[in-house]
Coordinates of C-alpha atoms and ligand atoms in Angstrom, one line a residue:
M571 CA 24.3 -56.2 12.9
C572 CA 22.5 -57.7 15.3
G573 CA 23.9 -61.2 16.2
I574 CA 20.9 -64.1 16.7
V575 CA 21.1 -67.3 18.9
G576 CA 18.7 -70.3 19.5
Y577 CA 20.1 -73.1 22.1
C578 CA 18.1 -76.5 21.7
G579 CA 19.4 -79.1 24.1
F580 CA 21.1 -80.7 27.3
R581 CA 23.3 -77.8 28.7
K582 CA 22.0 -74.4 30.2
A583 CA 20.7 -72.3 27.5
E584 CA 21.9 -69.7 29.2
E585 CA 25.8 -70.2 28.9
V586 CA 25.3 -71.1 25.6
I587 CA 23.9 -68.2 24.6
I588 CA 26.0 -65.5 26.4
S589 CA 29.2 -67.8 25.1
S590 CA 27.9 -68.0 22.2
L591 CA 26.4 -63.4 21.9
K592 CA 30.2 -63.4 22.2
R593 CA 31.6 -64.8 19.3
L594 CA 29.2 -62.4 17.3
E595 CA 30.1 -59.1 19.8
Y596 CA 32.9 -58.3 16.2
R597 CA 29.0 -57.7 14.1
G598 CA 29.0 -54.5 16.1
Y599 CA 25.6 -54.2 18.0
D600 CA 24.8 -52.1 21.2
S601 CA 22.5 -53.6 23.1
W602 CA 21.6 -57.4 23.5
G603 CA 19.5 -59.7 25.9
L604 CA 18.4 -63.6 26.1
A605 CA 14.5 -65.6 27.0
V606 CA 15.2 -68.7 28.2
R607 CA 11.7 -71.4 29.0
D608 CA 12.6 -72.2 31.9
G609 CA 9.6 -75.1 33.2
N610 CA 6.3 -73.1 31.7
E611 CA 7.4 -69.7 32.2
L612 CA 9.9 -67.6 29.9
K613 CA 12.8 -65.6 31.7
I614 CA 14.0 -63.0 29.8
F615 CA 16.2 -60.1 30.4
R616 CA 17.7 -57.1 28.3
S617 CA 20.0 -54.8 28.6
V618 CA 22.0 -51.8 26.9
G619 CA 25.6 -51.7 26.3
N620 CA 27.8 -54.6 26.3
I621 CA 27.9 -58.4 27.8
G622 CA 30.3 -57.9 30.3
S623 CA 30.8 -59.9 32.4
A624 CA 27.2 -61.0 32.6
D625 CA 26.5 -64.1 34.9
F626 CA 22.8 -65.5 35.5
T627 CA 23.3 -67.7 38.4
G628 CA 20.9 -69.0 39.5
H629 CA 18.0 -66.7 37.2
F630 CA 18.1 -68.9 34.9
S631 CA 18.3 -72.9 34.4
G632 CA 16.2 -74.0 30.9
N633 CA 18.2 -76.1 28.7
M634 CA 15.9 -74.2 25.9
G635 CA 16.0 -70.4 25.1
I636 CA 17.3 -67.3 22.2
G637 CA 19.0 -64.7 22.5
H638 CA 20.4 -61.0 20.0
T639 CA 22.6 -58.5 20.4
R640 CA 21.2 -55.3 18.3
W641 CA 22.3 -52.4 16.2
A642 CA 20.0 -50.1 16.3
T643 CA 17.7 -49.2 13.0
H644 CA 13.9 -48.8 14.3
G645 CA 14.5 -46.6 17.5
K646 CA 17.4 -46.5 18.9
P647 CA 19.1 -48.0 21.9
S648 CA 17.7 -48.6 25.2
E649 CA 16.3 -51.2 27.2
K650 CA 13.1 -51.8 25.7
N651 CA 14.1 -51.8 22.2
A652 CA 16.2 -54.8 22.7
H653 CA 16.0 -57.7 21.5
P654 CA 13.8 -59.9 22.5
H655 CA 10.7 -59.1 22.1
T656 CA 7.8 -60.4 23.1
D657 CA 3.5 -60.1 22.1
C658 CA 0.6 -59.0 24.1
T659 CA 0.7 -62.3 27.1
G660 CA 4.3 -62.3 27.6
K661 CA 4.4 -66.2 26.3
L662 CA 6.0 -65.6 23.7
A663 CA 9.5 -64.7 21.8
V664 CA 11.2 -63.9 19.4
V665 CA 14.5 -62.5 18.2
H666 CA 15.4 -60.7 15.0
N667 CA 18.0 -59.4 12.3
G668 CA 17.2 -57.4 9.4
I669 CA 14.5 -54.9 8.7
I670 CA 10.5 -55.4 8.3
S671 CA 10.1 -53.1 5.7
N672 CA 6.0 -52.3 6.3
F673 CA 5.8 -53.0 9.3
Q674 CA 4.4 -49.3 9.7
T675 CA 1.1 -51.1 8.8
L676 CA 1.1 -54.2 10.2
K677 CA 1.8 -52.2 13.9
E678 CA -1.6 -49.9 12.8
E679 CA -3.2 -52.7 11.9
L680 CA -2.6 -55.0 15.5
S681 CA -2.9 -51.7 16.8
D682 CA -6.4 -51.8 16.0
R683 CA -6.4 -55.5 16.6
G684 CA -6.2 -54.3 20.9
H685 CA -2.4 -55.1 20.0
V686 CA -0.6 -52.9 23.1
F687 CA 3.1 -52.0 21.8
R688 CA 6.3 -51.3 24.0
S689 CA 8.6 -50.9 21.8
D690 CA 9.7 -48.2 18.8
T691 CA 11.1 -51.2 16.8
D692 CA 10.1 -53.6 13.7
T693 CA 10.6 -56.7 15.4
E694 CA 7.9 -56.8 17.7
V695 CA 5.2 -56.9 14.7
I696 CA 6.3 -60.1 14.8
A697 CA 5.8 -61.2 17.7
H698 CA 2.3 -59.8 17.7
L699 CA 1.7 -61.6 14.8
I700 CA 2.7 -65.3 15.9
E701 CA 0.7 -64.6 18.4
E702 CA -2.5 -63.9 16.6
N703 CA -2.0 -67.1 14.7
Y704 CA -1.5 -69.0 17.6
S705 CA -3.0 -71.8 18.8
G706 CA -0.5 -74.9 20.3
D707 CA 1.5 -74.6 17.2
L708 CA 4.0 -71.8 16.9
K709 CA 5.8 -74.1 14.2
T710 CA 2.3 -73.4 11.9
A711 CA 1.6 -69.6 13.8
V712 CA 5.2 -68.8 12.2
I713 CA 4.5 -70.0 8.9
R714 CA 1.3 -67.3 8.3
A715 CA 3.0 -64.6 10.4
I716 CA 5.8 -64.6 7.9
K717 CA 3.0 -64.2 4.7
R718 CA 2.6 -60.7 6.3
L719 CA 6.1 -59.5 5.9
N720 CA 8.2 -57.8 4.0
G721 CA 11.5 -56.9 4.2
S722 CA 14.7 -59.7 5.1
Y723 CA 14.4 -61.4 8.5
A724 CA 15.7 -64.1 10.0
I725 CA 14.0 -65.0 13.0
V726 CA 13.9 -67.4 16.2
A727 CA 11.3 -68.2 18.2
I728 CA 10.7 -69.4 21.6
H729 CA 6.7 -70.3 23.1
S730 CA 6.9 -71.2 27.3
E731 CA 4.3 -73.7 26.0
G732 CA 6.0 -75.2 23.5
E733 CA 8.8 -77.8 23.4
S734 CA 10.2 -76.2 20.6
L735 CA 12.3 -73.6 18.4
V736 CA 10.9 -72.0 14.9
A737 CA 13.1 -70.6 13.3
C738 CA 12.9 -68.8 10.0
R739 CA 15.3 -67.1 7.2
Y740 CA 14.9 -64.1 4.1
K741 CA 17.4 -62.3 2.9
S742 CA 19.4 -62.1 6.4
P743 CA 22.1 -65.3 6.9
L744 CA 20.8 -67.8 9.2
I745 CA 22.5 -71.0 10.0
L746 CA 22.1 -74.4 12.3
G747 CA 24.7 -75.9 14.1
V748 CA 24.3 -80.4 14.5
G749 CA 25.8 -81.6 17.9
D750 CA 25.8 -84.1 19.4
E751 CA 21.9 -84.3 21.3
E752 CA 21.7 -80.3 21.2
L753 CA 21.4 -78.3 18.2
I754 CA 21.8 -74.4 18.7
I755 CA 21.2 -71.4 15.4
A756 CA 22.9 -68.1 14.6
S757 CA 23.1 -65.6 12.0
D758 CA 27.1 -66.7 12.1
V759 CA 29.2 -69.4 11.9
P760 CA 32.1 -68.4 15.0
A761 CA 28.4 -68.0 17.0
L762 CA 28.7 -72.5 17.6
L763 CA 31.7 -73.1 17.3
D764 CA 32.2 -74.4 20.4
Y765 CA 29.4 -76.9 20.1
T766 CA 29.5 -78.2 16.9
N767 CA 31.5 -77.9 13.3
R768 CA 29.0 -79.4 11.5
V769 CA 26.7 -77.3 10.4
V770 CA 23.4 -76.2 7.8
Y771 CA 22.7 -73.5 5.7
L772 CA 19.2 -72.2 5.1
D773 CA 17.5 -70.9 2.6
D774 CA 15.3 -68.0 1.9
G775 CA 12.5 -69.0 3.6
D776 CA 13.0 -71.9 5.0
V777 CA 11.6 -73.2 8.4
I778 CA 13.2 -75.1 11.0
E779 CA 11.7 -76.8 14.4
L780 CA 14.4 -77.4 16.3
K781 CA 13.1 -79.5 19.5
K782 CA 15.9 -82.0 21.5
D783 CA 15.4 -84.9 19.6
G784 CA 16.5 -83.5 15.9
Y785 CA 15.2 -81.0 13.9
S786 CA 12.3 -80.7 10.4
I787 CA 12.9 -78.3 7.7
W788 CA 9.5 -77.0 6.1
N789 CA 10.0 -75.2 2.3
G790 CA 5.8 -74.8 1.4
K791 CA 6.6 -78.8 2.3
E792 CA 9.2 -80.5 4.2
T793 CA 12.5 -80.3 2.4
T794 CA 15.8 -81.5 3.3
R795 CA 19.3 -79.6 3.4
S796 CA 22.9 -81.1 3.5
V797 CA 24.8 -81.2 6.1
E798 CA 28.2 -79.9 6.3
S799 CA 31.6 -78.8 7.7
I800 CA 33.3 -75.4 8.5
P801 CA 36.7 -76.1 8.0
W802 CA 37.6 -73.7 11.1
S803 CA 38.3 -74.7 14.4
I804 CA 37.8 -71.7 16.9
E805 CA 40.8 -71.2 17.0
D806 CA 41.5 -69.4 13.8
A807 CA 38.6 -67.4 15.3
E808 CA 40.3 -66.5 18.5
K809 CA 43.2 -63.9 19.3
G810 CA 46.4 -66.1 19.7
G811 CA 48.4 -64.2 22.4
Y812 CA 47.8 -60.8 19.9
E813 CA 46.5 -57.6 21.9
H814 CA 43.5 -57.1 18.8
F815 CA 42.0 -59.1 16.0
M816 CA 42.6 -56.7 13.6
L817 CA 46.4 -57.1 14.3
K818 CA 46.6 -60.8 14.6
E819 CA 44.3 -61.3 10.8
I820 CA 47.2 -58.4 9.5
H821 CA 49.7 -61.1 10.7
E822 CA 47.8 -63.4 8.9
A823 CA 48.1 -62.3 5.5
P824 CA 51.8 -64.6 4.3
G825 CA 49.4 -68.2 5.2
V826 CA 46.8 -66.8 3.5
I827 CA 48.3 -66.1 0.5
E828 CA 49.9 -69.9 1.0
N829 CA 46.4 -71.1 1.6
N830 CA 45.5 -69.7 -1.9
L831 CA 47.8 -70.5 -3.5
A832 CA 47.8 -74.4 -2.2
E833 CA 44.3 -74.8 -3.8
Y834 CA 44.6 -72.8 -6.8
V835 CA 47.7 -73.8 -7.5
P836 CA 49.3 -76.5 -6.2
R837 CA 51.2 -77.1 -9.7
D838 CA 49.6 -74.5 -12.3
I839 CA 46.7 -72.6 -11.6
E840 CA 44.0 -75.3 -11.3
L841 CA 41.3 -72.8 -10.6
D842 CA 38.5 -73.1 -12.9
V843 CA 37.3 -69.9 -15.1
S844 CA 36.2 -71.3 -17.8
F845 CA 32.7 -70.1 -17.8
A846 CA 34.6 -66.5 -18.3
E847 CA 36.7 -67.4 -21.6
E848 CA 34.3 -66.0 -23.9
V849 CA 33.3 -62.4 -22.0
D850 CA 33.9 -59.3 -23.2
A851 CA 33.6 -57.3 -20.7
I852 CA 33.7 -57.8 -17.1
T853 CA 31.3 -55.5 -14.3
V854 CA 32.5 -55.6 -10.4
V855 CA 29.5 -54.6 -7.9
A856 CA 31.0 -54.7 -4.2
C857 CA 31.3 -52.5 -1.1
G858 CA 33.6 -50.8 1.5
T859 CA 37.1 -52.2 0.8
S860 CA 36.2 -55.2 -1.1
Y861 CA 35.0 -52.8 -3.6
H862 CA 38.1 -51.5 -4.0
A863 CA 39.5 -54.9 -4.2
G864 CA 38.0 -55.3 -7.0
L865 CA 39.2 -51.4 -8.2
V866 CA 42.4 -52.8 -7.6
G867 CA 41.1 -56.3 -9.9
R868 CA 40.6 -53.2 -12.6
Y869 CA 43.6 -52.3 -12.8
V870 CA 45.0 -55.6 -13.7
F871 CA 42.2 -57.6 -15.4
E872 CA 43.0 -54.5 -17.8
N873 CA 46.6 -55.3 -18.1
L874 CA 46.7 -58.9 -18.0
A875 CA 43.5 -59.7 -20.4
Q876 CA 42.6 -56.4 -21.5
I877 CA 39.1 -57.2 -20.9
P878 CA 37.2 -53.9 -20.1
V879 CA 36.1 -53.4 -16.4
R880 CA 33.7 -51.6 -14.8
V881 CA 33.9 -51.2 -10.7
E882 CA 30.6 -49.7 -9.4
Y883 CA 29.3 -49.8 -5.6
A884 CA 26.6 -52.5 -5.2
S885 CA 24.3 -49.8 -3.5
E886 CA 24.4 -47.8 -6.6
F887 CA 24.2 -51.0 -9.1
V888 CA 20.4 -51.1 -9.4
Y889 CA 19.6 -47.4 -9.8
G890 CA 19.1 -48.3 -13.9
S891 CA 23.2 -49.8 -15.0
F892 CA 23.6 -51.3 -18.2
L893 CA 24.8 -54.4 -18.5
Q894 CA 27.1 -54.6 -21.9
R895 CA 25.9 -57.9 -24.1
N896 CA 28.0 -61.0 -22.8
S897 CA 29.0 -58.9 -19.2
L898 CA 30.0 -61.2 -16.5
V899 CA 29.5 -59.6 -13.1
M900 CA 31.9 -60.7 -9.9
G901 CA 29.8 -59.9 -6.9
I902 CA 33.0 -59.4 -3.9
T903 CA 31.8 -60.0 -0.7
Q904 CA 34.0 -61.6 2.1
S905 CA 31.3 -62.4 4.4
G906 CA 28.4 -62.8 1.6
E907 CA 26.0 -61.7 3.0
T908 CA 26.5 -57.8 2.4
A909 CA 22.8 -57.1 1.5
D910 CA 23.5 -53.9 -1.3
T911 CA 25.8 -56.4 -2.9
L912 CA 23.3 -59.0 -3.0
E913 CA 20.6 -57.4 -4.7
A914 CA 23.1 -55.9 -7.2
M915 CA 24.1 -59.9 -7.7
K916 CA 20.8 -60.6 -8.4
R917 CA 19.7 -57.6 -10.4
A918 CA 22.9 -58.5 -12.4
K919 CA 21.2 -62.1 -13.2
K920 CA 17.6 -60.8 -14.4
M921 CA 19.1 -58.6 -16.6
G922 CA 20.9 -61.8 -18.2
S923 CA 24.2 -62.0 -16.9
K924 CA 25.9 -64.8 -15.2
V925 CA 27.0 -63.7 -12.3
L926 CA 30.4 -64.9 -10.1
A927 CA 30.9 -64.9 -6.9
I928 CA 33.9 -63.6 -5.1
T929 CA 33.3 -64.9 -1.2
N930 CA 35.4 -66.5 2.1
V931 CA 32.4 -67.2 3.5
L932 CA 31.6 -71.0 2.5
G933 CA 27.6 -71.2 1.9
S934 CA 27.1 -67.3 1.8
S935 CA 23.8 -66.2 0.5
A936 CA 26.2 -65.1 -1.9
T937 CA 27.2 -68.8 -3.0
R938 CA 23.4 -69.1 -3.5
V939 CA 22.8 -66.6 -5.7
A940 CA 25.8 -66.3 -8.5
D941 CA 25.8 -68.5 -10.9
Y942 CA 30.0 -69.6 -9.9
V943 CA 31.4 -69.2 -6.7
I944 CA 35.2 -68.6 -6.0
Y945 CA 36.4 -68.7 -2.1
S946 CA 38.8 -66.4 -0.7
R947 CA 39.7 -68.6 1.3
A948 CA 40.9 -66.5 4.9
G949 CA 39.3 -68.7 6.6
P950 CA 37.0 -66.5 10.3
E951 CA 38.1 -62.6 10.2
I952 CA 36.8 -61.0 12.8
S953 CA 37.5 -57.4 13.4
V954 CA 35.7 -55.5 11.4
A955 CA 38.3 -54.1 9.4
A956 CA 38.9 -56.0 6.4
T957 CA 42.4 -57.1 5.9
K958 CA 43.5 -60.4 5.3
S959 CA 40.5 -60.8 3.4
F960 CA 41.3 -58.2 1.4
I961 CA 44.7 -59.7 0.4
A962 CA 42.4 -62.9 -0.5
Q963 CA 40.2 -61.4 -2.2
L964 CA 42.9 -59.7 -4.4
V965 CA 44.9 -63.1 -4.5
V966 CA 42.0 -64.8 -6.2
L967 CA 41.5 -61.7 -8.5
Y968 CA 45.3 -62.1 -9.6
L969 CA 44.9 -65.4 -10.5
I970 CA 41.5 -65.4 -12.3
A971 CA 43.4 -62.4 -14.4
I972 CA 46.3 -64.1 -14.7
E973 CA 44.9 -67.2 -16.0
L974 CA 42.1 -65.3 -18.5
S975 CA 45.6 -63.5 -20.3
S976 CA 46.5 -63.9 -23.2
I977 CA 50.4 -63.3 -22.0
P978 CA 53.1 -66.0 -23.3
L979 CA 52.6 -69.2 -21.0
S980 CA 56.5 -68.0 -19.4
E981 CA 55.9 -64.4 -18.1
K982 CA 52.3 -66.2 -16.5
R983 CA 55.0 -68.7 -14.5
K984 CA 56.7 -65.9 -13.6
L985 CA 54.0 -63.7 -12.6
I986 CA 53.0 -67.3 -10.2
D987 CA 56.1 -67.5 -9.2
E988 CA 56.4 -64.1 -8.2
L989 CA 53.6 -64.5 -6.2
K990 CA 54.2 -67.7 -4.6
M991 CA 57.7 -65.7 -3.0
L992 CA 54.5 -62.4 -1.3
P993 CA 54.4 -64.8 2.0
G994 CA 57.9 -64.7 2.1
T995 CA 57.8 -60.8 1.2
V996 CA 54.9 -59.9 3.7
Q997 CA 56.6 -61.8 6.5
S998 CA 59.3 -59.4 5.7
I999 CA 57.4 -56.6 5.5
F1000 CA 56.3 -57.3 10.2
Q1001 CA 60.6 -56.3 10.7
Y1002 CA 59.5 -52.6 10.3
E1003 CA 56.8 -52.8 12.3
S1004 CA 57.9 -51.1 15.4
E1005 CA 59.5 -47.6 12.9
I1006 CA 55.6 -47.9 11.2
A1007 CA 54.0 -48.1 14.8
S1008 CA 56.0 -45.0 15.7
L1009 CA 55.1 -43.1 12.9
S1010 CA 51.6 -43.5 13.8
E1011 CA 52.3 -42.2 17.5
W1012 CA 53.1 -38.6 15.1
I1013 CA 49.4 -39.3 12.8
S1014 CA 47.8 -39.5 15.6
E1015 CA 48.0 -36.2 16.6
Y1016 CA 46.2 -35.4 13.1
E1017 CA 42.6 -34.7 12.5
N1018 CA 43.3 -34.7 8.8
M1019 CA 44.9 -36.6 6.3
M1020 CA 45.4 -37.4 2.6
Y1021 CA 45.9 -40.9 0.9
V1022 CA 46.9 -40.4 -3.1
G1023 CA 49.0 -42.8 -5.7
R1024 CA 48.0 -43.3 -9.5
G1025 CA 47.9 -46.5 -11.3
Y1026 CA 47.8 -49.7 -8.5
G1027 CA 48.4 -46.9 -5.9
Y1028 CA 44.9 -45.5 -6.1
P1029 CA 42.7 -48.0 -5.0
V1030 CA 46.2 -48.7 -2.5
A1031 CA 44.8 -45.1 -1.2
L1032 CA 41.7 -44.6 -0.9
E1033 CA 42.0 -48.1 0.9
G1034 CA 44.4 -46.7 3.0
A1035 CA 41.9 -43.7 4.3
L1036 CA 39.1 -45.4 4.5
K1037 CA 41.5 -48.0 6.9
M1038 CA 42.5 -45.0 8.6
K1039 CA 39.0 -43.7 8.8
E1040 CA 37.1 -46.7 10.2
I1041 CA 39.7 -47.6 13.1
S1042 CA 40.9 -44.1 14.4
Y1043 CA 38.4 -42.1 13.8
I1044 CA 40.3 -39.4 11.5
H1045 CA 39.4 -37.7 8.7
A1046 CA 41.0 -39.5 6.1
E1047 CA 40.3 -39.2 2.5
G1048 CA 41.9 -41.2 -1.0
Y1049 CA 42.6 -39.0 -4.3
P1050 CA 44.7 -40.2 -7.8
A1051 CA 47.6 -38.6 -7.0
G1052 CA 46.4 -35.8 -10.5
E1053 CA 43.0 -35.1 -8.8
L1054 CA 43.6 -32.8 -5.7
K1055 CA 44.9 -30.0 -8.2
H1056 CA 41.3 -29.8 -9.2
G1057 CA 39.8 -29.3 -5.7
P1058 CA 41.0 -30.6 -2.9
F1059 CA 44.4 -28.7 -2.6
A1060 CA 42.7 -26.8 -0.6
L1061 CA 42.2 -28.6 2.6
L1062 CA 46.8 -29.1 2.3
G1063 CA 48.2 -27.7 4.9
E1064 CA 50.8 -28.1 7.5
R1065 CA 48.2 -29.9 9.3
T1066 CA 46.8 -31.9 6.9
P1067 CA 49.8 -34.6 6.6
V1068 CA 49.4 -36.2 2.9
I1069 CA 50.4 -40.5 2.4
A1070 CA 51.4 -41.0 -0.3
I1071 CA 51.4 -44.4 -2.6
L1072 CA 54.9 -44.6 -4.8
I1073 CA 54.7 -47.8 -7.1
P1074 CA 58.2 -47.8 -8.8
D1075 CA 56.2 -48.6 -12.8
D1076 CA 55.1 -45.6 -14.9
S1077 CA 53.3 -43.7 -12.2
Y1078 CA 56.7 -42.8 -10.2
S1079 CA 57.5 -39.6 -11.7
I1080 CA 54.7 -37.7 -12.1
M1081 CA 54.4 -39.0 -8.0
L1082 CA 57.2 -37.3 -7.5
S1083 CA 56.1 -34.0 -8.9
N1084 CA 52.6 -34.2 -7.4
I1085 CA 54.8 -34.8 -4.3
K1086 CA 56.3 -31.4 -4.9
E1087 CA 53.6 -29.5 -4.7
M1088 CA 52.1 -31.3 -2.0
K1089 CA 55.0 -29.9 -0.2
A1090 CA 55.2 -26.0 -1.5
R1091 CA 51.5 -26.5 -0.1
D1092 CA 53.0 -27.2 3.5
S1093 CA 51.3 -30.8 4.4
P1094 CA 54.1 -32.8 5.2
V1095 CA 54.3 -35.9 3.6
I1096 CA 54.8 -39.9 4.4
A1097 CA 55.9 -41.7 1.5
L1098 CA 55.3 -45.6 0.9
A1099 CA 58.7 -46.1 -1.1
D1100 CA 60.5 -49.7 -2.9
E1101 CA 62.9 -50.6 0.0
N1102 CA 65.3 -49.6 -3.6
D1103 CA 64.8 -46.5 -4.1
T1104 CA 66.8 -43.7 -3.4
E1105 CA 64.8 -40.7 -4.6
V1106 CA 62.0 -40.6 -2.4
E1107 CA 64.3 -39.1 0.9
K1108 CA 64.9 -36.1 -1.3
Y1109 CA 62.0 -34.7 -1.7
V1110 CA 58.9 -36.2 1.4
D1111 CA 59.3 -35.7 5.4
R1112 CA 59.8 -39.5 6.4
V1113 CA 59.4 -42.6 4.2
I1114 CA 58.1 -46.0 5.2
R1115 CA 60.2 -48.9 3.3
I1116 CA 58.2 -51.3 1.1
P1117 CA 59.8 -54.7 1.1
S1118 CA 60.4 -54.6 -3.6
T1119 CA 57.9 -56.9 -5.8
R1120 CA 56.7 -56.9 -8.9
S1121 CA 54.8 -53.5 -9.4
I1122 CA 51.7 -55.2 -10.1
L1123 CA 51.5 -57.4 -6.9
A1124 CA 52.5 -54.2 -4.7
P1125 CA 48.0 -53.4 -3.7
I1126 CA 49.4 -56.6 -1.7
T1127 CA 52.7 -55.1 0.1
Y1128 CA 51.5 -50.6 0.0
S1129 CA 48.0 -52.2 1.4
I1130 CA 49.2 -54.4 4.2
V1131 CA 51.5 -51.7 5.3
L1132 CA 49.0 -49.3 5.7
Q1133 CA 46.3 -51.4 7.2
L1134 CA 49.6 -51.6 9.7
L1135 CA 49.3 -47.8 9.9
A1136 CA 45.3 -47.5 10.5
Y1137 CA 46.4 -49.6 13.2
Y1138 CA 49.0 -48.3 14.8
T1139 CA 47.4 -44.8 15.2
A1140 CA 43.8 -46.1 16.7
K1141 CA 45.8 -48.0 19.0
A1142 CA 48.0 -45.1 20.1
R1143 CA 44.1 -42.9 20.0
G1144 CA 43.0 -45.5 22.0
C1145 CA 40.2 -46.6 20.0
E1146 CA 38.6 -49.9 20.3
I1147 CA 40.0 -51.6 16.9
D1148 CA 37.8 -54.3 17.0
R1149 CA 34.8 -53.2 17.5
P1150 CA 34.8 -48.8 16.0
R1151 CA 31.5 -47.1 16.8
N1152 CA 28.3 -47.4 14.9
L1153 CA 30.3 -49.8 12.0
A1154 CA 29.3 -53.7 11.4
K1155 CA 31.4 -56.6 10.2
S1156 CA 28.3 -57.7 8.2
V1157 CA 25.7 -55.2 6.8
T1158 CA 23.3 -57.1 6.1
V1159 CA 20.5 -53.9 5.4
E1160 CA 20.3 -52.2 2.3
Ligands
M6R1986 O1 31.7 -58.4 3.4 P1 32.1 -58.1 2.9 O2 32.7 -57.9 1.8 O3 30.8 -57.7 0.7 O4 31.1 -56.5 3.3 C1 31.8 -54.9 2.5 C2 31.9 -53.9 4.0 O5 31.3 -53.9 4.3 C3 33.6 -54.0 4.2 O6 34.8 -54.2 3.0 C4 33.0 -52.6 4.9 O7 34.4 -52.0 4.2 C5 35.4 -52.8 5.7 N1 33.9 -53.2 7.3 C6 36.1 -52.7 5.2 O8 37.4 -53.0 6.9

């Protein structure tokens, strides 16, 4: 999704803006631009495509400016639709993330009053509304203008006559970085980290004015917000010698598991889930990979804690869902900013449920909506494909389920011990990496794939297929293995390889029968199987060995292998791995 940056300080604004926008490239964009106040003039540049090695030496020389990477929603990617957008005078410019849902009405109204529009965007109405309300004080003009907006927004505005930037947010993230004699405002933490790790998370309704000598926040009245420290360094958000962020992040899984265990199980589990002890049911709301984590959670909670769990796509939950009395709603979201998940969480609250956020991002919107928060400590995840954050979500879900379970203490301890062995187990997966890479070369020739599993293997299959289609653009479907014969069998054949998730538990023998059926329809079958499995080779074309662990924990090990499989397949197909086409890291529109 779009990225926003605003700078006010002593450095050359264009240098800070360009380097910070590059830090936001992972969010996905199709065009970009910046505006810098240079003397009493506003200089603007906008372009389609990537920032690349943009160099403005000699063009700009101000210390205050705004920048934006755009992911098209209203109007196609083009120079005229790229931000910043200006008013009629050209003295005022704005960048905006989110969607102004009443922009059409506003545009007609403003046009009737003589405003001339030069883009197809919803954003441009904001510039014209601020212009109408401007009489020398940008902050007042912004406060008046946003009263007319419906929808979601994070906005930064600049005026050629002013000494300040004015920004505001509603349902779209915006964070202030507080440096020494400089301020930087952005939609996401990596944009700030080169300059400071001291941040202020803004709330919905906040309007902030940034000046060289400080800032002030207004939300109906003058307001203060605490300054917090980000526990990540810029190195955490860099590639560290890996060709892609995705590969680096897959390799960070052992450390991520360790981090979560160190945080929540220093000795015994020290995760406070007392709020969930009396609940009769759990409903998970989430999207994409986080939804798949919820599906794994369903099996884990039902098996370990005998709590019924429903897992809902957040985008569907809002349509007339019913919540059982005494339900806990879990919003699982890596970014903490996914609009559909936030809406579902808010709806659950309105319906009287307590809401827990499981999120990777400190201070994100999900943490404000929720009654309780548990951080899944994965560190910054830059690649659009969620990898280590999924593993972190699973670890947190295991820990909550173990804590809520009434299994004997000795059994709980065994499970914890096995979780503690997982970093080593996961590390040993990487010894098979070159095998996985060579198998991926072969897979890369196909255009359709099927992923199947049962029990714990089913959400793993869904997640494996999502990862494959997302970054390699191969059409991949995940299915419960038992469902194939109810329709998808028609798609099997020698051009449709099947990835079969074979977990050595009570699903194993029926999975072997299903595999026979698939082989009988000529599909090549690749099995992911436990390293001690001596049967599987007789049934399938290729086997990827997975280091042994208890079946309940297998979603972690098997998923990491599927992440590698997707990565190397995408690489073999020459895809742009960290920023797949049409996708964004943080989906902040419904
Ligand atoms: O930040 P969230 O966990 O809420 O994001 C949800 C999905 O957009 C996300 O998991 C998406 O499916 C990933 N790109 C998949 O790799």
